[in-house]
Short mmCIF file of C-alpha atoms in Angstrom, two decimals:
data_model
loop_
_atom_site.label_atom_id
_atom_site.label_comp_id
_atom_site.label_asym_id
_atom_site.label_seq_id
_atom_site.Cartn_x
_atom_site.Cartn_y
_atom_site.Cartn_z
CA UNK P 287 0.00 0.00 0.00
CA UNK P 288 1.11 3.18 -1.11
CA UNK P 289 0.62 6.48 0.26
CA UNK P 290 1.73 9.90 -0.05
CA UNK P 291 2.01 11.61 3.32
CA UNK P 292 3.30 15.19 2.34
CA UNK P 293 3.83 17.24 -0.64
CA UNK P 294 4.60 21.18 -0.64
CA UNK P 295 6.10 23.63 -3.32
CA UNK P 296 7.74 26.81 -2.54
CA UNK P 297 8.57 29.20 -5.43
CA UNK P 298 11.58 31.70 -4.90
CA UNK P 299 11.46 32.37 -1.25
CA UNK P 300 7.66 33.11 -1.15
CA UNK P 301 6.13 32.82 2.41
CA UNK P 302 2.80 31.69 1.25
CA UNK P 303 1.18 29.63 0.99
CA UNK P 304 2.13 28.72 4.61
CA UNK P 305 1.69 24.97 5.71
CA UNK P 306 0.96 24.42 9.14
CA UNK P 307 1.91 20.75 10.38
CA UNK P 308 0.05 19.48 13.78
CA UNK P 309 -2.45 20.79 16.37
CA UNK P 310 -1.93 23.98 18.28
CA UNK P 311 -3.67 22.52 21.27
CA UNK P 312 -1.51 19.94 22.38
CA UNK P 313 1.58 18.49 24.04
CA UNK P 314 4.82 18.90 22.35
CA UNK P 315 5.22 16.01 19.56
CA UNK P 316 9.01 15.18 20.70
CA UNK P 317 8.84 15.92 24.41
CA UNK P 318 5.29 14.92 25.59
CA UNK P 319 5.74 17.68 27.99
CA UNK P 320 5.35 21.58 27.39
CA UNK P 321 2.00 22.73 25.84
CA UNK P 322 2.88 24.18 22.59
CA UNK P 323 0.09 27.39 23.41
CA UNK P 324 2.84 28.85 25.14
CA UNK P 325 5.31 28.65 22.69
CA UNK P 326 7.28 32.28 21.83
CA UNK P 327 9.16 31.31 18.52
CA UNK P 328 7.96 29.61 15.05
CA UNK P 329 9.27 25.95 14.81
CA UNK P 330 10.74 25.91 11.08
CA UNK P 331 10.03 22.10 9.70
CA UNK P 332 13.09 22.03 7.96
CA UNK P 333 16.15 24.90 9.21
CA UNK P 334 15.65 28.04 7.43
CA UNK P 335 19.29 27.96 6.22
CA UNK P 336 17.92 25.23 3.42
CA UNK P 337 15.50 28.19 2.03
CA UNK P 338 12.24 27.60 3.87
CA UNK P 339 10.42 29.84 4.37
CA UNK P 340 6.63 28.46 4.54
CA UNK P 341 6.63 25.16 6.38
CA UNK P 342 6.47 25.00 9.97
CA UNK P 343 5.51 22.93 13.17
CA UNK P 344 3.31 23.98 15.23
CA UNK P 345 3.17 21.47 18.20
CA UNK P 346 7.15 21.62 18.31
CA UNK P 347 7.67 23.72 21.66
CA UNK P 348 10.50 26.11 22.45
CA UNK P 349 12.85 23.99 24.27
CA UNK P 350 13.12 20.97 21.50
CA UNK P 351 13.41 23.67 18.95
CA UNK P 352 16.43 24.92 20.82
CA UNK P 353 17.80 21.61 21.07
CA UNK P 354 17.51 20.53 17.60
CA UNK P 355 19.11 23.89 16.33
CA UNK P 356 22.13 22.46 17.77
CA UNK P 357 22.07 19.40 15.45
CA UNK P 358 21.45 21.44 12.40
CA UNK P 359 24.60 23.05 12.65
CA UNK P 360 25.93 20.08 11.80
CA UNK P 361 23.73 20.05 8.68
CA UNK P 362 24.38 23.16 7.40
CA UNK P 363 27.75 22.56 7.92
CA UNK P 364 27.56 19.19 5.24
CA UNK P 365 25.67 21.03 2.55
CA UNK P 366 27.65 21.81 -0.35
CA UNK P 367 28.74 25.69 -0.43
CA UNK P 368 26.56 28.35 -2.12
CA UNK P 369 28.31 28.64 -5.61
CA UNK P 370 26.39 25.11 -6.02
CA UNK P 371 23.20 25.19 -3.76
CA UNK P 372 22.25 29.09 -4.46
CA UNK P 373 20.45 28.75 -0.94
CA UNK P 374 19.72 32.06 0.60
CA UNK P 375 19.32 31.25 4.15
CA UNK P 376 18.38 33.63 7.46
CA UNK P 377 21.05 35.76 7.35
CA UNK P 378 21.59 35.55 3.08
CA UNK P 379 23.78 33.61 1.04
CA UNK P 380 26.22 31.95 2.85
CA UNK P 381 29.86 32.84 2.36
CA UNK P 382 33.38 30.12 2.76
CA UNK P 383 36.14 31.77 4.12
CA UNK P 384 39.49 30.83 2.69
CA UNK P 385 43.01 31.07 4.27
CA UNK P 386 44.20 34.74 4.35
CA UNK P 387 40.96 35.90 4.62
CA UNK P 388 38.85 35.74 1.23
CA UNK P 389 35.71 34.52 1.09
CA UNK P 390 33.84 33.43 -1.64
CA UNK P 391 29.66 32.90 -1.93
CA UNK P 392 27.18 32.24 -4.50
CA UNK P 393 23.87 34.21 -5.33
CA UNK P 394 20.83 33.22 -7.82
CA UNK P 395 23.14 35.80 -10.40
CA UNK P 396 27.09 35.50 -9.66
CA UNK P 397 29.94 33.74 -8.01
CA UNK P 398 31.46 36.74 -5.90
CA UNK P 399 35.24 36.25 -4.67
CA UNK P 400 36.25 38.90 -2.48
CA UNK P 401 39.86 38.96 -1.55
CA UNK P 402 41.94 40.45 1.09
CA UNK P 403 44.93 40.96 -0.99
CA UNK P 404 45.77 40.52 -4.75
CA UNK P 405 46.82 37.31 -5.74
CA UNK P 406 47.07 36.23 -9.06
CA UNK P 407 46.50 32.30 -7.89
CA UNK P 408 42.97 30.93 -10.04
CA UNK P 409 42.40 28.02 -7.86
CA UNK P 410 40.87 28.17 -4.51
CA UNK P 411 40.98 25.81 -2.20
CA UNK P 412 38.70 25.71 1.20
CA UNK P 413 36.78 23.14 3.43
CA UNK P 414 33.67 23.16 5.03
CA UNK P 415 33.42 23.53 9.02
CA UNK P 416 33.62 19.82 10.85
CA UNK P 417 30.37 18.29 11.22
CA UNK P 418 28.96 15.09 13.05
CA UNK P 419 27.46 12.78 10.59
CA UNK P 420 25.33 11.49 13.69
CA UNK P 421 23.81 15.05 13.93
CA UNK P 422 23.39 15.49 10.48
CA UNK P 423 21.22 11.96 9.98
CA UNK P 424 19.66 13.23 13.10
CA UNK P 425 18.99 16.74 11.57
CA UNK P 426 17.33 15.27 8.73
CA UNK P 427 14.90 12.33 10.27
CA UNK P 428 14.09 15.19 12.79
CA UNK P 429 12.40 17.31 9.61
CA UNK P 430 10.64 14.15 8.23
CA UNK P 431 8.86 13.67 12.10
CA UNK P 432 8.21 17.59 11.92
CA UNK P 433 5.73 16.58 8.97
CA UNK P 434 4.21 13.63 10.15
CA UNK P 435 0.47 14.29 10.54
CA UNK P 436 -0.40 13.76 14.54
CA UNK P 437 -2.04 10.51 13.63
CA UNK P 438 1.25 8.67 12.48
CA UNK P 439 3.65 10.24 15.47
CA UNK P 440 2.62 6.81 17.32
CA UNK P 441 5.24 5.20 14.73
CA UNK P 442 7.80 6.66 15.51
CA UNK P 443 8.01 6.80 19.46
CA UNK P 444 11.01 4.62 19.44
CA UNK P 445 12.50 7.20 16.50
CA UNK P 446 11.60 10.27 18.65
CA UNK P 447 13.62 8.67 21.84
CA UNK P 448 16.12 8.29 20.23
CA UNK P 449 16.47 11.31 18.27
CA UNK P 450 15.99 13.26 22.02
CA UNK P 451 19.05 11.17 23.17
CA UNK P 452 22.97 11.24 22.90
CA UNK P 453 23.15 7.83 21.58
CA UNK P 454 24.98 6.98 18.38
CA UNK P 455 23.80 4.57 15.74
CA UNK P 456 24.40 1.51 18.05
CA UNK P 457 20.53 1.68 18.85
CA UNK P 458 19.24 2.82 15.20
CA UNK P 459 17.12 0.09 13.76
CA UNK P 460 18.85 0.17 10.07
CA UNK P 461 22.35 0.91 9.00
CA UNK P 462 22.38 4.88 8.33
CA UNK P 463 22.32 5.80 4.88
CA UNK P 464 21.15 8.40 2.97
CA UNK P 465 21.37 10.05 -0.70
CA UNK P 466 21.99 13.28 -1.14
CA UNK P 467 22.33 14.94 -4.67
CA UNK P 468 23.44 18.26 -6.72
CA UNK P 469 23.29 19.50 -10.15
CA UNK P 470 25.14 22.17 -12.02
CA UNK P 471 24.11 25.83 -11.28
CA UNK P 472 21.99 27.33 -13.98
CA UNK P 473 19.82 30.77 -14.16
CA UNK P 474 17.69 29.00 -15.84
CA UNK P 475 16.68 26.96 -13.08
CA UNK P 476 13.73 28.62 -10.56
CA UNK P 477 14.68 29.15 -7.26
CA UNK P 478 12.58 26.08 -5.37
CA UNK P 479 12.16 23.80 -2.83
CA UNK P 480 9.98 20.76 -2.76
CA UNK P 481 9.28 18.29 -0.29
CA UNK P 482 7.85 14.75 -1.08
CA UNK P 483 6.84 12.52 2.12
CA UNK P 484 5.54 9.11 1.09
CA UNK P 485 4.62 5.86 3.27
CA UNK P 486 4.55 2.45 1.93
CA UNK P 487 3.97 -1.27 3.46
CA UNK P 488 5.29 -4.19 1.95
CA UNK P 489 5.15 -7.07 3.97
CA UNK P 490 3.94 -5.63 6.67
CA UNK P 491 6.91 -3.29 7.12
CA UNK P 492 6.52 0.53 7.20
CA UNK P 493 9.25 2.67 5.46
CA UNK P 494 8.96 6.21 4.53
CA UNK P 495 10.48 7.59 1.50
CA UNK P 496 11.11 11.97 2.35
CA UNK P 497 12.49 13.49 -0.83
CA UNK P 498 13.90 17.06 -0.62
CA UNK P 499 14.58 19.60 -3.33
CA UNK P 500 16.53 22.78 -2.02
CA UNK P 501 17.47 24.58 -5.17
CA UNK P 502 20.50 22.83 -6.87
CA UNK P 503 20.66 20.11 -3.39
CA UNK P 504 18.78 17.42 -3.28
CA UNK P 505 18.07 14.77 -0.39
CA UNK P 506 16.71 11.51 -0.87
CA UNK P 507 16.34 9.83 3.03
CA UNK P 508 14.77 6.57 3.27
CA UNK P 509 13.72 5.46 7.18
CA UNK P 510 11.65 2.63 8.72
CA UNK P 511 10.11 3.09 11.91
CA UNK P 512 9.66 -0.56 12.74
CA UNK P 513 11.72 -2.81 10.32
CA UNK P 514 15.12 -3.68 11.35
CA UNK P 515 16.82 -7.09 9.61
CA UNK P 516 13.72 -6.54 6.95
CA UNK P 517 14.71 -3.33 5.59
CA UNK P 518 17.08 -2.80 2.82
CA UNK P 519 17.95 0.60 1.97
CA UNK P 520 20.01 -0.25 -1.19
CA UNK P 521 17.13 -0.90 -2.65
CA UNK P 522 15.53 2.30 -2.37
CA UNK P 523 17.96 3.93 -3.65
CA UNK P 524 17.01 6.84 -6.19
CA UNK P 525 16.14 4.89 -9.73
CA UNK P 526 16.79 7.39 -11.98
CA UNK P 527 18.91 10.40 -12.71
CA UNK P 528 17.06 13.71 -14.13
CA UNK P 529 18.02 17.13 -14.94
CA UNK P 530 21.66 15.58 -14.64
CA UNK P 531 21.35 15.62 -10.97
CA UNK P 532 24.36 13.23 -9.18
CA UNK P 533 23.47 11.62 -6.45
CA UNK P 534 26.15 9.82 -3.80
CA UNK P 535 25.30 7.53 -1.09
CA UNK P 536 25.93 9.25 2.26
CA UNK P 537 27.41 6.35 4.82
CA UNK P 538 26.70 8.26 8.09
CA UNK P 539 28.91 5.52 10.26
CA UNK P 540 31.97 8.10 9.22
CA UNK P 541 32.01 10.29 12.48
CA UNK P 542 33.35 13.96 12.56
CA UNK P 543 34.56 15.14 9.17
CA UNK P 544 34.37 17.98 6.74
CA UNK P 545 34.38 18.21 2.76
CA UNK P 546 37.20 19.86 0.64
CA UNK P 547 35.65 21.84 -2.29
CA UNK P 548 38.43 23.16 -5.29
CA UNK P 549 37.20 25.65 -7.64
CA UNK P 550 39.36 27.12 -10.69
CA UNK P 551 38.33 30.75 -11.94
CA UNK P 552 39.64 32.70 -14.37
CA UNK P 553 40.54 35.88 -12.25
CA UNK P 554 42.20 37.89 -14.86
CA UNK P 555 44.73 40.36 -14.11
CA UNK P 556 46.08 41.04 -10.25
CA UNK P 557 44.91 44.18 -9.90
CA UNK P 558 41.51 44.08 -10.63
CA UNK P 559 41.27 40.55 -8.17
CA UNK P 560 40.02 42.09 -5.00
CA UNK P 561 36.66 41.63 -6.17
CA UNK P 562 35.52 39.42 -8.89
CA UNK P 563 31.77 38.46 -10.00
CA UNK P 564 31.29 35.22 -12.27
CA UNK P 565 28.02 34.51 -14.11
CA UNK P 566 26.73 30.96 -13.20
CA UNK P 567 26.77 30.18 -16.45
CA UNK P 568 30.61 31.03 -16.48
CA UNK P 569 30.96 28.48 -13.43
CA UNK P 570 29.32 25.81 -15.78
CA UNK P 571 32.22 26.39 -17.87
CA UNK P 572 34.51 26.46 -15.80
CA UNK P 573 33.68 23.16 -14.08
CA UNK P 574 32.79 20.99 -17.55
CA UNK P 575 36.64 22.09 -18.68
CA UNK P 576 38.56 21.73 -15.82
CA UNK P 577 40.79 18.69 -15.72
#
């Protein structure tokens, strides 16, 4: 059986229309404890760093949405850097800061590099901050429980304990994979997220399938609430590739780590390098001819 749990489409940042997950008058879905009446902030259903703007939770009270911001650090510390995502968080675009003092960021326009001395070097190197792949598998099976409808929470008690707790993947029913995906910037693509939430039995197992567009990133997370020995991730894997997105198979068993990104741009002449803007569809270039 078959069934499709969740689907929403945002268009370029708009805040409407707003989708409202769970009932105002009630217990906390992750604590069981604080009524969520008195809650002062907005519980984003996925972190507003990935672009959303118009999904949110509203029996998720203060105090777990305080604790889960710590864990999507993590996550927004994995995602691939702006000159690839175009994701225009909180607080903008996201910049990477390179040794000496650079940084470089992507908008929906241009790749800006702005540099803290001349330098007539056209490769630039940089890494991402460290992040906990724990916290980022956590980060993302937290948003797929913030869009449960209140009627299928009773699944996923065991999830929800554990997600609350320190443990590692020792207790996890199912070895901890996901997909996550990316696709070559393009101004011809419209600024988007979409978020696909399906729920299927076969042989009397459960497994949820939550598929996430954010711009150019893509997540593909498959998780079973009750199958252990039963469920096979492999085979959910994503069956086909379109609009040339690449997907890789995230093995979250790796611990702390960080990802190395090297980017070659044509910066022309040394005195004009303190600031350079490159098209997207420059970047395209750039990346399809670089060795």
């Amino acid at each position: 059986m078959f069934e499709q749990i969740f689907s929403h489409i945002q268009h370029n940042y708009n805040l409407s229309p707003t989708v409202e997950v769970g009932e105002r008058d009630s217990l906390c879905r992750f604590c069981k404890l604080n009524d969520v009446k008195f809650n002062k902030k907005r519980a984003h259903s996925f972190p507003e760093f990935l672009g959303n703007k118009s999904i949110f939770t509203v029996n998720e009270c203060d105090e777990c949405n305080a604790r889960f911001s710590k864990i999507e650090k993590d996550l927004s510390n994995f995602i691939p850097p702006t000159i690839i995502t175009r994701l225009r968080g909180k607080k903008g675009y996201r910049p990477n800061y390179i040794k000496g003092g650079s940084k470089v960021y992507g908008d929906d326009q241009f790749i800006t590099l702005i540099q803290e001395k001349s330098s007539e070097k056209s490769s630039l190197n940089f890494s991402s901050q460290t992040f906990d792949m724990v916290k980022v598998y956590k980060a993302i099976l937290k948003s797929l429980i913030s869009i449960l409808p209140d009627e299928k929470l009773k699944e996923f008690n065991t999830a929800i304990g554990w997600l609350r707790s320190n443990q590692n993947f020792e207790s996890l029913n199912h070895f901890p994979i996901f997909w996550c995906g990316y696709r070559m910037p393009d101004v011809n693509f419209p600024i988007k997220m979409e978020i696909e939430l399906t729920r299927e039995i076969s042989d009397n197992h459960i497994i949820y399938i939550l598929y996430c567009q954010f711009n150019n990133f893509f997540i593909y997370f498959p998780f079973s609430p009750t199958s252990k020995l039963f469920f096979k991730a492999e085979q959910l894997a994503p069956k086909a590739i379109a609009e040339n997105i690449h997907y890789e198979k995230v093995d979250c068993s790796d611990g702390i780590t960080s990802h190395s990104y090297k980017i070659n741009l044509p910066l022309g002449e040394p005195d004009i390098t303190s600031r350079e803007e490159l098209t997207i569809e420059q970047l395209n270039n750039i990346l399809k001819n670089r060795e």
